[in-house]
CSV table of C-alpha atoms in Angstrom, one decimal:
chain,number,residue,atom,x,y,z
S,1,MET,CA,-19.9,66.2,-25.8
S,2,PHE,CA,-18.5,63.2,-27.8
S,3,GLU,CA,-16.7,61.9,-24.6
S,4,TYR,CA,-16.3,58.5,-26.3
S,5,GLU,CA,-14.9,60.0,-29.5
S,6,GLN,CA,-12.4,62.3,-27.8
S,7,GLU,CA,-9.3,61.0,-29.8
S,8,ILE,CA,-11.1,61.6,-33.1
S,9,VAL,CA,-12.3,65.1,-31.9
S,10,ASP,CA,-8.7,66.0,-31.0
S,11,VAL,CA,-7.5,64.9,-34.4
S,12,LEU,CA,-10.3,66.8,-36.2
S,13,LEU,CA,-9.7,69.9,-34.1
S,14,SER,CA,-6.1,69.9,-35.2
S,15,GLU,CA,-6.5,68.9,-38.8
S,16,ASN,CA,-9.9,70.2,-39.9
S,17,GLU,CA,-10.8,74.0,-40.0
S,18,ASN,CA,-14.4,73.3,-40.6
S,19,PHE,CA,-14.6,71.0,-37.7
S,20,LYS,CA,-12.8,73.5,-35.5
S,21,ARG,CA,-15.3,76.3,-36.4
S,22,LEU,CA,-18.3,74.0,-35.8
S,23,TYR,CA,-16.9,73.0,-32.3
S,24,SER,CA,-16.2,76.7,-31.5
S,25,ARG,CA,-19.7,77.7,-32.7
S,26,HIS,CA,-21.3,74.8,-30.6
S,27,GLY,CA,-19.5,76.1,-27.6
S,28,GLU,CA,-20.9,79.6,-28.0
S,29,LEU,CA,-24.4,78.4,-28.6
S,30,LYS,CA,-24.2,76.1,-25.5
S,31,GLU,CA,-23.1,79.1,-23.3
S,32,LYS,CA,-26.1,81.2,-24.7
S,33,VAL,CA,-28.5,78.6,-23.9
S,34,LYS,CA,-27.1,78.1,-20.5
S,35,GLU,CA,-27.3,81.9,-19.9
S,36,ALA,CA,-30.9,82.0,-21.2
S,37,ASN,CA,-31.9,79.2,-19.1
S,38,SER,CA,-30.4,80.7,-16.0
S,39,GLY,CA,-31.8,84.2,-16.6
S,40,ILE,CA,-28.6,85.9,-17.3
S,41,ALA,CA,-29.6,86.6,-20.9
S,42,PRO,CA,-33.3,86.6,-21.1
S,43,LEU,CA,-34.7,85.3,-24.3
S,44,ASP,CA,-38.3,84.6,-25.4
S,45,GLY,CA,-39.2,80.9,-26.0
S,46,TYR,CA,-39.0,81.4,-29.8
S,47,ALA,CA,-35.5,82.8,-29.6
S,48,LEU,CA,-34.3,80.1,-27.2
S,49,ASP,CA,-35.9,77.4,-29.3
S,50,ASN,CA,-33.9,78.6,-32.3
S,51,LEU,CA,-30.7,78.6,-30.4
S,52,LYS,CA,-31.3,75.1,-29.2
S,53,LYS,CA,-32.2,74.0,-32.8
S,54,GLU,CA,-28.9,75.6,-34.2
S,55,LYS,CA,-26.9,74.0,-31.5
S,56,LEU,CA,-28.3,70.6,-32.3
S,57,HIS,CA,-27.7,71.2,-36.0
S,58,VAL,CA,-24.1,72.0,-35.4
S,59,LYS,CA,-23.7,68.9,-33.1
S,60,ASP,CA,-25.2,66.8,-35.9
S,61,LYS,CA,-22.8,68.1,-38.4
S,62,MET,CA,-19.9,67.4,-36.1
S,63,ALA,CA,-21.1,63.9,-35.4
S,64,ALA,CA,-21.4,63.2,-39.2
S,65,MET,CA,-17.7,64.4,-39.5
S,66,ILE,CA,-16.6,62.1,-36.7
S,67,ASN,CA,-18.5,59.1,-38.2
S,68,GLN,CA,-16.8,59.9,-41.6
S,69,TYR,CA,-13.4,60.0,-40.0
S,70,ARG,CA,-14.1,56.7,-38.2
S,71,GLN,CA,-15.1,55.0,-41.5
S,72,ASN,CA,-12.0,56.4,-43.4
S,73,HIS,CA,-9.4,55.8,-40.7
S,74,LEU,CA,-10.4,53.0,-38.4
S,75,HIS,CA,-11.2,50.2,-40.8
C-alpha cells in the first residue's frame, strides 16, 4: 500500500497520531478480509462487503493525508 509514497508514509507514521491510527486500522481490516476470503473467519457477503468498504474508506483518508503532506512540504 502506498509503495511509491513510502517516505511520506514513514514521516506521517512518526509524526501524525491520526495517520498512525488509520494505518493500524487498515492493517486490521486487511487481515480480516484476508481471513474471510480464505475461510479462516467465515463471514456472510454483507459483512465482508462492509469490511471491504471500511478498508477502502480508511485507505482513502490516508491517501488524502499523503496528498496534503505532499502539497504542504514538497513544493
